[in-house]
Amino acid sequence: GSTETEDHVLFNCPIQSSVWTDIVRWLGIPIAFAEEGYEHFQMFKGLISSRAKVKDILIITWLSTVHSIWKARNDMIFNHVGFNWEKVVDEIKISAWKILKASAKDFSCSLYDWNSNPLECMGMGRML
C-alpha cells in the first residue's frame, strides 16, 4: 500500500529477507541485519575479518546478492515470474564464485568447495 523504497525491496521485504538469511547461514555467520542499505553493506563487509581479501570476498558476495535480488524482483514484476528464493541463493553463490575466479589472483576454490564451505575459501576455516 505504500511507496516501495530500495531499502524495502533489497533488504527489508520479508520475501527478500529469506535470501539474506540463507546467505549468512551459508557463510556460517550469525547476524541481525541493519535495515538501511548503506549500513547493511558496512555491516556485511566487516562481518568476520579485517583482512582485505576477506572484505573483498564479502563485498563481492553482497553485490552478487543485491544484483540477484534485483533481477528476481524485476522478473516478478515485469515477467510475472514467481519468486524462488532457493534459486536466487544458488545464483548468488555461482555469480560470486565466477567473479572471484575471474578477478582474484589467489582465489583457487572449486565451485563445490565454495558452495560447501565459503569460509575455508576465504582462509577463515569454519566459524560455527
PDB file of C-alpha atoms in Angstrom:
ATOM      1  CA  GLY A   1       0.000   0.000   0.000  1.00  0.00           C
ATOM      2  CA  SER A   2       2.927   2.397   0.343  1.00  0.00           C
ATOM      3  CA  THR A   3       5.711   3.506  -1.962  1.00  0.00           C
ATOM      4  CA  GLU A   4       8.436   0.896  -2.371  1.00  0.00           C
ATOM      5  CA  THR A   5      11.898   2.053  -1.391  1.00  0.00           C
ATOM      6  CA  GLU A   6      15.183   0.440  -2.372  1.00  0.00           C
ATOM      7  CA  ASP A   7      15.801  -0.422   1.286  1.00  0.00           C
ATOM      8  CA  HIS A   8      12.500  -2.275   1.465  1.00  0.00           C
ATOM      9  CA  VAL A   9      12.937  -4.041  -1.885  1.00  0.00           C
ATOM     10  CA  LEU A  10      16.522  -5.164  -1.302  1.00  0.00           C
ATOM     11  CA  PHE A  11      16.803  -5.597   2.461  1.00  0.00           C
ATOM     12  CA  ASN A  12      13.552  -5.443   4.452  1.00  0.00           C
ATOM     13  CA  CYS A  13      10.925  -7.182   2.359  1.00  0.00           C
ATOM     14  CA  PRO A  14      10.033 -10.489   4.047  1.00  0.00           C
ATOM     15  CA  ILE A  15      10.310 -12.277   0.706  1.00  0.00           C
ATOM     16  CA  GLN A  16      13.831 -10.995   0.003  1.00  0.00           C
ATOM     17  CA  SER A  17      14.982 -11.311   3.612  1.00  0.00           C
ATOM     18  CA  SER A  18      14.851 -15.104   3.255  1.00  0.00           C
ATOM     19  CA  VAL A  19      17.656 -14.749   0.702  1.00  0.00           C
ATOM     20  CA  TRP A  20      19.829 -12.739   3.104  1.00  0.00           C
ATOM     21  CA  THR A  21      19.093 -15.195   5.913  1.00  0.00           C
ATOM     22  CA  ASP A  22      20.155 -18.121   3.755  1.00  0.00           C
ATOM     23  CA  ILE A  23      23.306 -16.350   2.548  1.00  0.00           C
ATOM     24  CA  VAL A  24      24.573 -15.634   6.077  1.00  0.00           C
ATOM     25  CA  ARG A  25      23.617 -19.176   7.130  1.00  0.00           C
ATOM     26  CA  TRP A  26      25.656 -20.485   4.169  1.00  0.00           C
ATOM     27  CA  LEU A  27      28.560 -18.280   5.244  1.00  0.00           C
ATOM     28  CA  GLY A  28      28.209 -19.638   8.772  1.00  0.00           C
ATOM     29  CA  ILE A  29      27.866 -16.214  10.363  1.00  0.00           C
ATOM     30  CA  PRO A  30      25.084 -15.353  12.824  1.00  0.00           C
ATOM     31  CA  ILE A  31      23.897 -11.779  12.302  1.00  0.00           C
ATOM     32  CA  ALA A  32      20.968  -9.401  12.635  1.00  0.00           C
ATOM     33  CA  PHE A  33      20.983  -7.015   9.674  1.00  0.00           C
ATOM     34  CA  ALA A  34      20.625  -3.262   9.626  1.00  0.00           C
ATOM     35  CA  GLU A  35      17.538  -2.018   7.809  1.00  0.00           C
ATOM     36  CA  GLU A  36      19.121   0.585   5.522  1.00  0.00           C
ATOM     37  CA  GLY A  37      21.268  -0.264   2.517  1.00  0.00           C
ATOM     38  CA  TYR A  38      24.491   1.556   3.407  1.00  0.00           C
ATOM     39  CA  GLU A  39      24.528   0.284   6.999  1.00  0.00           C
ATOM     40  CA  HIS A  40      23.644  -3.200   5.724  1.00  0.00           C
ATOM     41  CA  PHE A  41      26.632  -3.088   3.356  1.00  0.00           C
ATOM     42  CA  GLN A  42      29.022  -1.779   6.036  1.00  0.00           C
ATOM     43  CA  MET A  43      27.936  -4.473   8.468  1.00  0.00           C
ATOM     44  CA  PHE A  44      28.167  -7.249   5.880  1.00  0.00           C
ATOM     45  CA  LYS A  45      31.674  -6.410   4.669  1.00  0.00           C
ATOM     46  CA  GLY A  46      33.001  -6.283   8.229  1.00  0.00           C
ATOM     47  CA  LEU A  47      31.370  -9.470   9.473  1.00  0.00           C
ATOM     48  CA  ILE A  48      34.322 -11.710  10.110  1.00  0.00           C
ATOM     49  CA  SER A  49      37.723 -10.199   9.458  1.00  0.00           C
ATOM     50  CA  SER A  50      39.671  -7.054   8.939  1.00  0.00           C
ATOM     51  CA  ARG A  51      41.782  -8.725   6.235  1.00  0.00           C
ATOM     52  CA  ALA A  52      41.382  -7.047   2.851  1.00  0.00           C
ATOM     53  CA  LYS A  53      40.998 -10.371   0.982  1.00  0.00           C
ATOM     54  CA  VAL A  54      38.066 -11.419   3.168  1.00  0.00           C
ATOM     55  CA  LYS A  55      36.426  -7.985   2.924  1.00  0.00           C
ATOM     56  CA  ASP A  56      36.746  -8.113  -0.876  1.00  0.00           C
ATOM     57  CA  ILE A  57      35.109 -11.547  -0.989  1.00  0.00           C
ATOM     58  CA  LEU A  58      32.292 -10.389   1.285  1.00  0.00           C
ATOM     59  CA  ILE A  59      31.770  -7.264  -0.839  1.00  0.00           C
ATOM     60  CA  ILE A  60      31.530  -9.381  -3.990  1.00  0.00           C
ATOM     61  CA  THR A  61      29.080 -11.707  -2.236  1.00  0.00           C
ATOM     62  CA  TRP A  62      26.994  -8.735  -1.033  1.00  0.00           C
ATOM     63  CA  LEU A  63      26.926  -7.169  -4.506  1.00  0.00           C
ATOM     64  CA  SER A  64      26.006 -10.525  -6.077  1.00  0.00           C
ATOM     65  CA  THR A  65      23.164 -10.822  -3.562  1.00  0.00           C
ATOM     66  CA  VAL A  66      21.798  -7.345  -4.272  1.00  0.00           C
ATOM     67  CA  HIS A  67      22.065  -7.916  -8.030  1.00  0.00           C
ATOM     68  CA  SER A  68      20.322 -11.291  -7.894  1.00  0.00           C
ATOM     69  CA  ILE A  69      17.523  -9.979  -5.656  1.00  0.00           C
ATOM     70  CA  TRP A  70      17.018  -7.032  -8.012  1.00  0.00           C
ATOM     71  CA  LYS A  71      16.843  -9.320 -11.056  1.00  0.00           C
ATOM     72  CA  ALA A  72      14.393 -11.678  -9.328  1.00  0.00           C
ATOM     73  CA  ARG A  73      12.240  -8.753  -8.216  1.00  0.00           C
ATOM     74  CA  ASN A  74      12.140  -7.394 -11.770  1.00  0.00           C
ATOM     75  CA  ASP A  75      11.201 -10.843 -13.084  1.00  0.00           C
ATOM     76  CA  MET A  76       8.329 -10.920 -10.589  1.00  0.00           C
ATOM     77  CA  ILE A  77       7.043  -7.521 -11.670  1.00  0.00           C
ATOM     78  CA  PHE A  78       7.712  -7.415 -15.394  1.00  0.00           C
ATOM     79  CA  ASN A  79       7.658 -11.100 -16.394  1.00  0.00           C
ATOM     80  CA  HIS A  80       5.155 -12.367 -13.798  1.00  0.00           C
ATOM     81  CA  VAL A  81       7.618 -14.999 -12.589  1.00  0.00           C
ATOM     82  CA  GLY A  82       7.234 -16.306  -9.058  1.00  0.00           C
ATOM     83  CA  PHE A  83       9.992 -15.643  -6.541  1.00  0.00           C
ATOM     84  CA  ASN A  84      12.050 -18.744  -5.769  1.00  0.00           C
ATOM     85  CA  TRP A  85      14.482 -17.740  -3.025  1.00  0.00           C
ATOM     86  CA  GLU A  86      16.397 -21.037  -3.230  1.00  0.00           C
ATOM     87  CA  LYS A  87      17.079 -20.423  -6.922  1.00  0.00           C
ATOM     88  CA  VAL A  88      18.169 -16.854  -6.147  1.00  0.00           C
ATOM     89  CA  VAL A  89      20.561 -18.104  -3.438  1.00  0.00           C
ATOM     90  CA  ASP A  90      22.085 -20.631  -5.862  1.00  0.00           C
ATOM     91  CA  GLU A  91      22.503 -17.862  -8.438  1.00  0.00           C
ATOM     92  CA  ILE A  92      24.255 -15.666  -5.860  1.00  0.00           C
ATOM     93  CA  LYS A  93      26.748 -18.372  -4.945  1.00  0.00           C
ATOM     94  CA  ILE A  94      27.566 -19.096  -8.588  1.00  0.00           C
ATOM     95  CA  SER A  95      27.760 -15.428  -9.542  1.00  0.00           C
ATOM     96  CA  ALA A  96      30.100 -14.544  -6.666  1.00  0.00           C
ATOM     97  CA  TRP A  97      32.279 -17.583  -7.402  1.00  0.00           C
ATOM     98  CA  LYS A  98      32.568 -16.659 -11.097  1.00  0.00           C
ATOM     99  CA  ILE A  99      33.556 -13.083 -10.245  1.00  0.00           C
ATOM    100  CA  LEU A 100      36.118 -14.264  -7.712  1.00  0.00           C
ATOM    101  CA  LYS A 101      37.600 -16.819 -10.123  1.00  0.00           C
ATOM    102  CA  ALA A 102      37.921 -14.148 -12.818  1.00  0.00           C
ATOM    103  CA  SER A 103      39.229 -11.308 -10.671  1.00  0.00           C
ATOM    104  CA  ALA A 104      41.039 -12.607  -7.593  1.00  0.00           C
ATOM    105  CA  LYS A 105      44.516 -13.919  -8.382  1.00  0.00           C
ATOM    106  CA  ASP A 106      44.742 -16.083  -5.277  1.00  0.00           C
ATOM    107  CA  PHE A 107      41.186 -17.456  -5.301  1.00  0.00           C
ATOM    108  CA  SER A 108      41.514 -21.112  -6.238  1.00  0.00           C
ATOM    109  CA  CYS A 109      38.430 -22.735  -4.691  1.00  0.00           C
ATOM    110  CA  SER A 110      36.317 -25.031  -6.788  1.00  0.00           C
ATOM    111  CA  LEU A 111      32.606 -24.288  -7.071  1.00  0.00           C
ATOM    112  CA  TYR A 112      31.957 -27.361  -4.916  1.00  0.00           C
ATOM    113  CA  ASP A 113      34.267 -26.057  -2.154  1.00  0.00           C
ATOM    114  CA  TRP A 114      32.757 -22.566  -2.425  1.00  0.00           C
ATOM    115  CA  ASN A 115      29.249 -23.994  -2.042  1.00  0.00           C
ATOM    116  CA  SER A 116      30.145 -26.298   0.831  1.00  0.00           C
ATOM    117  CA  ASN A 117      32.474 -24.056   2.877  1.00  0.00           C
ATOM    118  CA  PRO A 118      32.948 -20.457   1.711  1.00  0.00           C
ATOM    119  CA  LEU A 119      34.847 -19.529   4.879  1.00  0.00           C
ATOM    120  CA  GLU A 120      37.502 -22.086   4.060  1.00  0.00           C
ATOM    121  CA  CYS A 121      37.798 -20.485   0.608  1.00  0.00           C
ATOM    122  CA  MET A 122      38.377 -17.160   2.382  1.00  0.00           C
ATOM    123  CA  GLY A 123      41.097 -18.715   4.522  1.00  0.00           C
ATOM    124  CA  MET A 124      38.950 -18.437   7.646  1.00  0.00           C
ATOM    125  CA  GLY A 125      38.047 -22.065   8.405  1.00  0.00           C
ATOM    126  CA  ARG A 126      34.671 -22.865   9.908  1.00  0.00           C
ATOM    127  CA  MET A 127      33.293 -20.341  12.385  1.00  0.00           C
ATOM    128  CA  LEU A 128      30.414 -22.347  13.829  1.00  0.00           C
TER     129      LEU A 128
END
